Amino acid sequence: MAFQFKNSSLALISLFIVIMSLLCSSSASAESSGTATYYTPPYVPSACYGFEDEGVMIAALSEGLFNGGAACGQYYQVTCVSGTNQGTPHPCLGNGPVTVRIVDKCPAGACRGTIDLSQEAFASIADTASGFEGIWVQKILHCTVLGLNFEDIKSSIGSIMSSIGSIISRLYPMTFEK
């Protein structure tokens, strides 16, 4: 009986993930043009997360867009469309857009762009020798559940379910009889 309860629990968790995926599919707000620059490591501390490492696909926004920290944790999709300076004449790599998470604010006066991408994020869409590029920026609207980003919840639940599946298969090994 306990085994069936575990299966029911896994089924309910799976159903929850499917329903939330359908309800919370990422959507994007209106695009706007702007410019992007990049900054180099170390990426901590950041205005949003202090000394917490948020990976490398991150960015800082200009002071106006940062909005006193309201932009922290938001996702933006950035597409290279043209070069804007005397650097590389054709900086765009044609790899499509990069999605970055906002973790910081560009320092006033030092921020020449709309968005300041991590070096890794910038390099995925443009030649870093250009240093400054024309872009399309699109804010990605992510669903949250109880104040948590659904993508993070889905990833965590997936890891937990995998672990539970391993435990169940060890406790109840499948045997085949002829």
PDB file of N, CA and C in Angstrom, residues 15 18 145 167:
ATOM      1  N   LEU A  15       1.820  15.899 -12.302  1.00  0.00           N
ATOM      2  CA  LEU A  15       0.656  16.635 -12.788  1.00  0.00           C
ATOM      3  C   LEU A  15       0.796  18.122 -12.481  1.00  0.00           C
ATOM      4  N   VAL A  18       3.242  19.662 -14.962  1.00  0.00           N
ATOM      5  CA  VAL A  18       2.647  19.800 -16.291  1.00  0.00           C
ATOM      6  C   VAL A  18       1.674  20.975 -16.320  1.00  0.00           C
ATOM      7  N   VAL A 145       5.549  30.985  -8.455  1.00  0.00           N
ATOM      8  CA  VAL A 145       4.626  30.260  -7.590  1.00  0.00           C
ATOM      9  C   VAL A 145       5.094  30.508  -6.170  1.00  0.00           C
ATOM     10  N   ILE A 167      15.561   5.626  -5.349  1.00  0.00           N
ATOM     11  CA  ILE A 167      15.316   4.949  -4.067  1.00  0.00           C
ATOM     12  C   ILE A 167      14.247   3.876  -4.238  1.00  0.00           C
TER      13      ILE A 167
END
